Every structure is written in C-alpha cells, then in structure tokens.
PDB file of C-alpha atoms and ligand atoms in Angstrom:
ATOM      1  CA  UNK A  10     -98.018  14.286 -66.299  1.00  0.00           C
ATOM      2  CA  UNK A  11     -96.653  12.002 -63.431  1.00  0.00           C
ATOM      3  CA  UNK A  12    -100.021  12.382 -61.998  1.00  0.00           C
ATOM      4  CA  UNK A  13    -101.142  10.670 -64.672  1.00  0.00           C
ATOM      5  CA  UNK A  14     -98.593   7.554 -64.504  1.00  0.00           C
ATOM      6  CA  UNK A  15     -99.461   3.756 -63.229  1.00  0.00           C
ATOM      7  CA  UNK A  16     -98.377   3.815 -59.886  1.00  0.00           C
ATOM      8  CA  UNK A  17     -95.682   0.939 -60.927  1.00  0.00           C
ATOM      9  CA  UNK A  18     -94.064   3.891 -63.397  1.00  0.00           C
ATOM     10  CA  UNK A  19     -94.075   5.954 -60.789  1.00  0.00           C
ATOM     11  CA  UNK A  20     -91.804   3.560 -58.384  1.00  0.00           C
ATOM     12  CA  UNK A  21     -89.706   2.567 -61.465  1.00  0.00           C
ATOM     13  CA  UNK A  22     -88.957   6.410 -61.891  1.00  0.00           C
ATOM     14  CA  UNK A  23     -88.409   6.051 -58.098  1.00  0.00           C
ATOM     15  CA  UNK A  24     -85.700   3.524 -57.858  1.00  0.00           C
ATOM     16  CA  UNK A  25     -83.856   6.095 -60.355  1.00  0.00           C
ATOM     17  CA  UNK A  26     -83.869   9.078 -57.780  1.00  0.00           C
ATOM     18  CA  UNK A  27     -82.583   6.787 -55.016  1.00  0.00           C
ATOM     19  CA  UNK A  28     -79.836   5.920 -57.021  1.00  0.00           C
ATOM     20  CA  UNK A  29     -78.246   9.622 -57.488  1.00  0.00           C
ATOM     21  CA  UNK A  30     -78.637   9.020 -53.543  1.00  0.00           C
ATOM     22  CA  UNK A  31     -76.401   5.998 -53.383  1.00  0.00           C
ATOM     23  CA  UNK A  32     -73.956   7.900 -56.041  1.00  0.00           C
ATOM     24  CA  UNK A  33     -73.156  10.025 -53.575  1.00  0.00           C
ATOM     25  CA  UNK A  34     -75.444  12.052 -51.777  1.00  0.00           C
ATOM     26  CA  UNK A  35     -76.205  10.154 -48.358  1.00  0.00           C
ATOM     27  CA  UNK A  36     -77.658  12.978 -47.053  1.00  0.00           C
ATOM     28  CA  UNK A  37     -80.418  12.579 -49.738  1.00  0.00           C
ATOM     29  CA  UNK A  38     -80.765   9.161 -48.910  1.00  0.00           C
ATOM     30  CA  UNK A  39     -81.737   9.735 -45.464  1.00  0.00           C
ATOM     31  CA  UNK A  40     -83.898  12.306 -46.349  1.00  0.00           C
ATOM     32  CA  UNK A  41     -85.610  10.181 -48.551  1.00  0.00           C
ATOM     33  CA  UNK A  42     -85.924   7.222 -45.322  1.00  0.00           C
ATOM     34  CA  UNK A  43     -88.353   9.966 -43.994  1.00  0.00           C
ATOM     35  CA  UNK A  44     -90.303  10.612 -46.918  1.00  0.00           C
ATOM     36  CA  UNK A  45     -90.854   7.830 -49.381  1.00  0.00           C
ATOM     37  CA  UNK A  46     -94.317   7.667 -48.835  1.00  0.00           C
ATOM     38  CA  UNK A  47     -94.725  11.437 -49.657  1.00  0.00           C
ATOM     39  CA  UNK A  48     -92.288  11.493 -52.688  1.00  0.00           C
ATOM     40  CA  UNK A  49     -94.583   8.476 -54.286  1.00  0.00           C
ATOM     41  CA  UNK A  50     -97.761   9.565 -53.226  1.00  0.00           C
ATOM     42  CA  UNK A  51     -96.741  12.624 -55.308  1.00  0.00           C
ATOM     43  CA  UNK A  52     -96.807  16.249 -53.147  1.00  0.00           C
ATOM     44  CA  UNK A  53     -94.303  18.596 -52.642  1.00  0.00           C
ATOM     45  CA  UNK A  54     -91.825  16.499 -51.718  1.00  0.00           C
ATOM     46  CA  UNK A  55     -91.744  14.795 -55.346  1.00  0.00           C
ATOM     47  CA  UNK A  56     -90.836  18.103 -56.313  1.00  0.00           C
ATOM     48  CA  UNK A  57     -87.963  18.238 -53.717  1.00  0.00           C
ATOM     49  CA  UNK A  58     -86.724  14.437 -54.431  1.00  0.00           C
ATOM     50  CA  UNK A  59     -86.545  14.856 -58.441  1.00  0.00           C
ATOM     51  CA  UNK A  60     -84.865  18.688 -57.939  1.00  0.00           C
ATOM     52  CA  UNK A  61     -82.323  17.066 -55.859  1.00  0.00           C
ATOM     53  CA  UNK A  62     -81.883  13.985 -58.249  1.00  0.00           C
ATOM     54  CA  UNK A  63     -81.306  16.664 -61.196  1.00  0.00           C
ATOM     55  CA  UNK A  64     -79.019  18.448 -59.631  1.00  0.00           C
ATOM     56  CA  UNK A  65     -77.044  15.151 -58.026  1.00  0.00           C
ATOM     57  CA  UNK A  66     -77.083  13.879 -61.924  1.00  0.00           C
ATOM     58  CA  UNK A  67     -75.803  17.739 -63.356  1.00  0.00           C
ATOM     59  CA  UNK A  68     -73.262  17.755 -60.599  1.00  0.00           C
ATOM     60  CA  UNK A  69     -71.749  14.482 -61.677  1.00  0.00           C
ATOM     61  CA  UNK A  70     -71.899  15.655 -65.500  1.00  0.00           C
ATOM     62  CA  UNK A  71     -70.370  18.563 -65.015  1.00  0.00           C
ATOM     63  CA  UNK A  72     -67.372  17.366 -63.031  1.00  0.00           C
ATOM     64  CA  UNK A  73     -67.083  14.825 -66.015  1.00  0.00           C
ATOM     65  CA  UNK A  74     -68.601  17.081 -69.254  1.00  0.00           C
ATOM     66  CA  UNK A  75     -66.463  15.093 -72.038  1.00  0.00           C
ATOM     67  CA  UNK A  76     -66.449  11.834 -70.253  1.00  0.00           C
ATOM     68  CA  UNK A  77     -62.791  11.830 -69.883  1.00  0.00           C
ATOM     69  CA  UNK A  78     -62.400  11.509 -66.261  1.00  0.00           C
ATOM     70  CA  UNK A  79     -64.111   8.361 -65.362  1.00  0.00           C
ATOM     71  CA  UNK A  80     -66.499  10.389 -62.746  1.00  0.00           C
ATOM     72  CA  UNK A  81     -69.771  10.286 -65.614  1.00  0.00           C
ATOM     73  CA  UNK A  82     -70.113   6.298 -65.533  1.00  0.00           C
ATOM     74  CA  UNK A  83     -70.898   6.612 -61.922  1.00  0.00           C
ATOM     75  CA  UNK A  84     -74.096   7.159 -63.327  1.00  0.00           C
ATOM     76  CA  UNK A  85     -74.449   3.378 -64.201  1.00  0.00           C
ATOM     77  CA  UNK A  86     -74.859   2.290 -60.489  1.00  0.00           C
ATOM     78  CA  UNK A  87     -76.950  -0.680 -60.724  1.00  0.00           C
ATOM     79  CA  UNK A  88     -77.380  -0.511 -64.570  1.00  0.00           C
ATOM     80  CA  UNK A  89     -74.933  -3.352 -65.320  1.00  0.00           C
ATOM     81  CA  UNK A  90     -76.668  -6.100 -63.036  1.00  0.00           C
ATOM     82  CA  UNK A  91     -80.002  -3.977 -64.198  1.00  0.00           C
ATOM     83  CA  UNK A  92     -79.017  -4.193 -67.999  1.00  0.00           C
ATOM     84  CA  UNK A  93     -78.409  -8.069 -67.515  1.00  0.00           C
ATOM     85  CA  UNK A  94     -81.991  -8.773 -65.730  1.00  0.00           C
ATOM     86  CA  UNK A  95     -83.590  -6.697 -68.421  1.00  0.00           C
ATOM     87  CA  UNK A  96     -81.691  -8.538 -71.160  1.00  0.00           C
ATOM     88  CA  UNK A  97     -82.676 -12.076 -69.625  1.00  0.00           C
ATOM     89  CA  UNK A  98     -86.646 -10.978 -69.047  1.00  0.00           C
ATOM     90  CA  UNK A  99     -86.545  -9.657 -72.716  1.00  0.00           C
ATOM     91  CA  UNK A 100     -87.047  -6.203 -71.850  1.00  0.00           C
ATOM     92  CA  UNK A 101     -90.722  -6.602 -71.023  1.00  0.00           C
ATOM     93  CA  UNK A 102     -92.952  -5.661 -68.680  1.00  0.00           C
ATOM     94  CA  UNK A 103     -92.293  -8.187 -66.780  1.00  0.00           C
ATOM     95  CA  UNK A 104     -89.426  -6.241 -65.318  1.00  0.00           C
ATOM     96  CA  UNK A 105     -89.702  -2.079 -65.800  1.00  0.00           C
ATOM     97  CA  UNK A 106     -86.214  -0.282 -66.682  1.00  0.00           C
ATOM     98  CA  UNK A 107     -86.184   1.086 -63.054  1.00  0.00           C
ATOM     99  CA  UNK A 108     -87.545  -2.439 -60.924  1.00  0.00           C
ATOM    100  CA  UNK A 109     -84.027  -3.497 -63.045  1.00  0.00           C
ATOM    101  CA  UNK A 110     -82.087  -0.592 -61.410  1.00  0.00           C
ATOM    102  CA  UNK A 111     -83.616  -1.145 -57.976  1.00  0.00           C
ATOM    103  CA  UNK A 112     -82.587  -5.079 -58.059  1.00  0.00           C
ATOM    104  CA  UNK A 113     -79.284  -3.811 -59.842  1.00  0.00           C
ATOM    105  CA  UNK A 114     -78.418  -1.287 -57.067  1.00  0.00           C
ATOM    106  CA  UNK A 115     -79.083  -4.229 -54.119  1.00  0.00           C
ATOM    107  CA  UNK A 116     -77.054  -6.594 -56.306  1.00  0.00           C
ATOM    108  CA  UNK A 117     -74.304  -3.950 -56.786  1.00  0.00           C
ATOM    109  CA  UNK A 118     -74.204  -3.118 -52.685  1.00  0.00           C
ATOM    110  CA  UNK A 119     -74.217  -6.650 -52.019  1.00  0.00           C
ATOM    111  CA  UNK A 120     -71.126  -7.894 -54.604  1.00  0.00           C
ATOM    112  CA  UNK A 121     -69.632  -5.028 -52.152  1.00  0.00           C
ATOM    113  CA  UNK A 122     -69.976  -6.281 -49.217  1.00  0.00           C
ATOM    114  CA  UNK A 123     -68.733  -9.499 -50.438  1.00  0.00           C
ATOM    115  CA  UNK A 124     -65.974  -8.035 -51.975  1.00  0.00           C
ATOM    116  CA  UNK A 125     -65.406  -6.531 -48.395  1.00  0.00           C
ATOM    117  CA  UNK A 126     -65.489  -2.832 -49.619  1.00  0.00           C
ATOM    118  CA  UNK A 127     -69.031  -1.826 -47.961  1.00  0.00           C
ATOM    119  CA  UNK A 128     -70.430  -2.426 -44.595  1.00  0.00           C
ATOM    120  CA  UNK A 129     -73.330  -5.024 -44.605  1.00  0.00           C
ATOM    121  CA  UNK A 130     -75.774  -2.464 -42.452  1.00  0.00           C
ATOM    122  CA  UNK A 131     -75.663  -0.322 -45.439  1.00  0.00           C
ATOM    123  CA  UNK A 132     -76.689  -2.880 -48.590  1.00  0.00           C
ATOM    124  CA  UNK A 133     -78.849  -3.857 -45.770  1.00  0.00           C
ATOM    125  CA  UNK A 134     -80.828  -0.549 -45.495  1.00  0.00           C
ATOM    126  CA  UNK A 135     -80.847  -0.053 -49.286  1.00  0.00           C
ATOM    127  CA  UNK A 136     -82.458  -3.232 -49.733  1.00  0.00           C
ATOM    128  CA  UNK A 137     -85.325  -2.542 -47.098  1.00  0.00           C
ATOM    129  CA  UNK A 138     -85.823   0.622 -48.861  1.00  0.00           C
ATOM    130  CA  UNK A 139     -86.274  -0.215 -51.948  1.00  0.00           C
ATOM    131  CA  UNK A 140     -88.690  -3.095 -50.905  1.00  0.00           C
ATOM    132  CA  UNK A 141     -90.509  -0.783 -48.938  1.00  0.00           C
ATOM    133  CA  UNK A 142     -90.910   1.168 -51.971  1.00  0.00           C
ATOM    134  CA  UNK A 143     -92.361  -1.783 -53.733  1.00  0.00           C
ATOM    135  CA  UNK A 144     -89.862  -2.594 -55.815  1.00  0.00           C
ATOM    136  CA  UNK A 145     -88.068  -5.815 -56.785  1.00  0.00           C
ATOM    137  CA  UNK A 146     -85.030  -6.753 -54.099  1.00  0.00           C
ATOM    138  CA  UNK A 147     -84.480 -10.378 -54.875  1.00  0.00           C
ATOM    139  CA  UNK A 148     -83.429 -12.344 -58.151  1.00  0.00           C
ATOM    140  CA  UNK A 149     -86.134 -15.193 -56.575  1.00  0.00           C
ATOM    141  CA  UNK A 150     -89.095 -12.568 -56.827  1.00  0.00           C
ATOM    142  CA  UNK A 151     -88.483 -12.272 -60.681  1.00  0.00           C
ATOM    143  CA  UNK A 152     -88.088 -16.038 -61.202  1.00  0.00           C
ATOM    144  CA  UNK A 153     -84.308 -15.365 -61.611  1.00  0.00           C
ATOM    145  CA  UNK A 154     -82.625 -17.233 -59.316  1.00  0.00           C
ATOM    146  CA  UNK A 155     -79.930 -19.533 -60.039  1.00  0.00           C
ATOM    147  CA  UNK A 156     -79.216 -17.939 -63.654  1.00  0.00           C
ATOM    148  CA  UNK A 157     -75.595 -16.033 -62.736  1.00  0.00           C
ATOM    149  CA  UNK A 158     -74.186 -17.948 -65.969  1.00  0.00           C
ATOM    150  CA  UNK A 159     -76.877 -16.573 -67.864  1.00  0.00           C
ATOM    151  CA  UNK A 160     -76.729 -13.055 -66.277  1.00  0.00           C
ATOM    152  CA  UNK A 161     -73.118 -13.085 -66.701  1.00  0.00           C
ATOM    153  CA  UNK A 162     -73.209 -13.626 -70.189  1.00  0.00           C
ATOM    154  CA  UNK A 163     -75.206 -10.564 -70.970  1.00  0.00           C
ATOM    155  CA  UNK A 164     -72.952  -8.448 -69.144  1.00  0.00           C
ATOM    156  CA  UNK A 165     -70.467  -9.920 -71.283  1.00  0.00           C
ATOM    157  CA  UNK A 166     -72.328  -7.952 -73.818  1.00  0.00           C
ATOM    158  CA  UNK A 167     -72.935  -4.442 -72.299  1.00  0.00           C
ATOM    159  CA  UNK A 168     -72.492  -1.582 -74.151  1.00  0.00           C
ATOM    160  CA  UNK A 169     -70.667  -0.127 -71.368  1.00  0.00           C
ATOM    161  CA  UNK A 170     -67.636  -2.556 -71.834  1.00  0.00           C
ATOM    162  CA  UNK A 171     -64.175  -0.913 -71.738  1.00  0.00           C
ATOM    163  CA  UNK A 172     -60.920  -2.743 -73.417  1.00  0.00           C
ATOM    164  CA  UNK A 173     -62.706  -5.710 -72.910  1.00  0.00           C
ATOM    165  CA  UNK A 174     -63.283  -5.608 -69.121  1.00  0.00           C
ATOM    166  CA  UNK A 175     -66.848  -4.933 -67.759  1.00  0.00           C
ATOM    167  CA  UNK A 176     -67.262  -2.253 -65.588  1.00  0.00           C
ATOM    168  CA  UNK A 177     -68.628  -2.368 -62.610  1.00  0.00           C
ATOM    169  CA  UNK A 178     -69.677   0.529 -60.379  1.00  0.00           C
ATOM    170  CA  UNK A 179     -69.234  -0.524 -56.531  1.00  0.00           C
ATOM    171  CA  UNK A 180     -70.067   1.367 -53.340  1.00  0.00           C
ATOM    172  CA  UNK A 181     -68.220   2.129 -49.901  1.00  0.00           C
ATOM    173  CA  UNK A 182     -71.435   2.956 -48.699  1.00  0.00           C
ATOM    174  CA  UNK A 183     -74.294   4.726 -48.812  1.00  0.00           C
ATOM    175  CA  UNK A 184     -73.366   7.816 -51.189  1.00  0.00           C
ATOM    176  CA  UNK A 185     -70.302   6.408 -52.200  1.00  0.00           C
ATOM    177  CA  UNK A 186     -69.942   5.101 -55.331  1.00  0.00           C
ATOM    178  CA  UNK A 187     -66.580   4.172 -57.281  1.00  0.00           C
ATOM    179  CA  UNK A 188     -65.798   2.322 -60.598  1.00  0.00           C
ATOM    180  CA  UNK A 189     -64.023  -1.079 -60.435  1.00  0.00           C
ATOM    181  CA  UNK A 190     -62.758  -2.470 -63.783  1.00  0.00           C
ATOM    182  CA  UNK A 191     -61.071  -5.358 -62.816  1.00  0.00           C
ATOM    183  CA  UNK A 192     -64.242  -7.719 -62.083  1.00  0.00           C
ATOM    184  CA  UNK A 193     -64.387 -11.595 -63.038  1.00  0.00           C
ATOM    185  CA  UNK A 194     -67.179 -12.293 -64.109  1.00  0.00           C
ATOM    186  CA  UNK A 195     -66.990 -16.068 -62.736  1.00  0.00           C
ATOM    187  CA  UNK A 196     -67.020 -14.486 -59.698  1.00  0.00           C
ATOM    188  CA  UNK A 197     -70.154 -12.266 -60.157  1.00  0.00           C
ATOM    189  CA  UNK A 198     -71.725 -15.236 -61.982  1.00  0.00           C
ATOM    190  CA  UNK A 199     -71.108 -17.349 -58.565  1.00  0.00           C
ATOM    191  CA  UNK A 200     -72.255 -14.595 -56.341  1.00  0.00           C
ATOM    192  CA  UNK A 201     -75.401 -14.213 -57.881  1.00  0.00           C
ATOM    193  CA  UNK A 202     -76.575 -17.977 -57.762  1.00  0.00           C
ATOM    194  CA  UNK A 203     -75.521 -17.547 -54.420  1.00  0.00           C
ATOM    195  CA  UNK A 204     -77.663 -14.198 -53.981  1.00  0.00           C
ATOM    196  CA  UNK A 205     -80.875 -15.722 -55.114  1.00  0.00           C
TER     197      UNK A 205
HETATM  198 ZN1   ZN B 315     -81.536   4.016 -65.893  1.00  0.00          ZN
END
C-alpha cells in the first residue's frame, strides 16, 4: 500500500515518525540522521522507522490510557502551529497534514529556543532534517510569512484548548517534549512574523 503512495504522501507520513522522535526518543532520531534516505525510499528500514514510531506512540498512550495525566497531549508536538497553517491554507493540498507537522515541529523547537528552554544546535538539526527530507521548514516557502496575527487567531480556535489557555507542547531538546499552558499568544503571534 505505501508502495503505492505519491512520494509527497510518503514524506508527509514521514514528518509524523520523526515527531514520536522529538517526543522523546532521541535515540530514534539519530537513527533516523543515518537513514532517511532508506526509510523514504521504502526498504527494510521503513519497516524499522514506523515499528519504532508505533511503539514510541503506544508507549506514550499507555502511560496516559484515560488522558488524565497530561503525558497523551505530548502527542500534539507540532500540531498546534501545524493545525494553524492548515487552517490558514484551507486544508488543501497546498499544504499536506504532515508538511503542517514538519513546519509545526521547527516552529515549536524554535518558540523554544526563544523562550530559552532548548539549545539552538538542536531546532537547528531538526530543521535541516526535515528539509532534507523535503519537507516544508519555513513559513516564507508556503507564502506564509508575516501572518502571526492570522496564525494566532486560529490557534485561538484549536480544539485542543484547555480552560481557555492554548496549549502548547515545547521541547528541551531533541526527545524531550513537555506541555506549557501558560503561552501568550501575542507573543507567538510576534515570534512568528519574526520567524518568517
Ligand atoms: Zn498528525
């Protein structure tokens, strides 16, 4: 079946296994520096990568199985920046569900480092990756840039809203992931004008 897939489904489904690595598995993240090419050129070791993101996802469930904890929405790494660019492009194909997540996930490393919680190297080498991988890195690429008002505003209206606050899942790092509620969105709208 995934033999059968445009090659751009294929990344998009890519961009979704490299984020159970930035959850918190760097160890799969490195592997996956080392075999990208493989995993989307589609031998054995697009067996490995999607075993190991089913696993990464089942682990996170199952520490979490009634969503009480807080550990499930880890799952949402990139998905709030990724909802909003998929919300402002109209959920077309001019932006695939996982180009959104692989945009999302660089925009979510980089509000990190700004926020000083993550080293730059790392948002740096998750950016390179994904654009190795052919995937969208940069608001600019997507005719995007300069919209944080507008980008804001959909978060505004994410499903994934708690008492009001939008939650945002930051990173420490590479494979480590952790939920931040108390986010102004002024802020993100700023950052990501200035992220362009
Ligand atoms: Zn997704």
């Amino acid at each position: 079946l995934l033999d059968t897939l445009d090659p751009r489904q294929v990344r998009s489904g890519y961009a979704e296994i490299v984020k159970y690595a930035l959850i918190e598995d760097a160890g799969l993240f490195g592997w996956l520096e080392g075999h990208r090419a493989a995993v989307l050129a589609g031998d054995s070791a697009r067996t490995h990568a999607i075993a190991a993101a089913v696993a990464g996802k089942a682990r996170i469930v199952e520490q979490d199985e009634r969503e009480t904890s807080g550990h499930r929405v880890l799952l949402n790494l990139g998905h709030t920046f990724g909802h909003a660019l998929e919300a402002e492009t109209g959920f077309s194909d001019r932006l695939l569900h996982g180009e959104a997540v692989a945009l999302g996930c660089v925009l979510a490393f980089d509000f990190s480092v700004l926020k000083g919680l993550c080293a730059a190297d790392d948002a740096a080498k998750v950016r390179d990756h994904f654009a190795a991988a052919g995937l969208p890195t940069r608001q600019a690429e997507l005719g995007l840039a300069g919209m944080g008002q507008r980008l804001a505003s959909h978060m505004q209206h994410d499903k994934k809203r708690q008492d009001g606050q939008t939650m945002f899942i930051l990173v420490h790092g590479i494979g480590r992931a952790s939920v931040c509620k108390n986010v102004d969105l002024a802020a993100v709208a700023r950052f990501l004008d200035r992220a362009a």
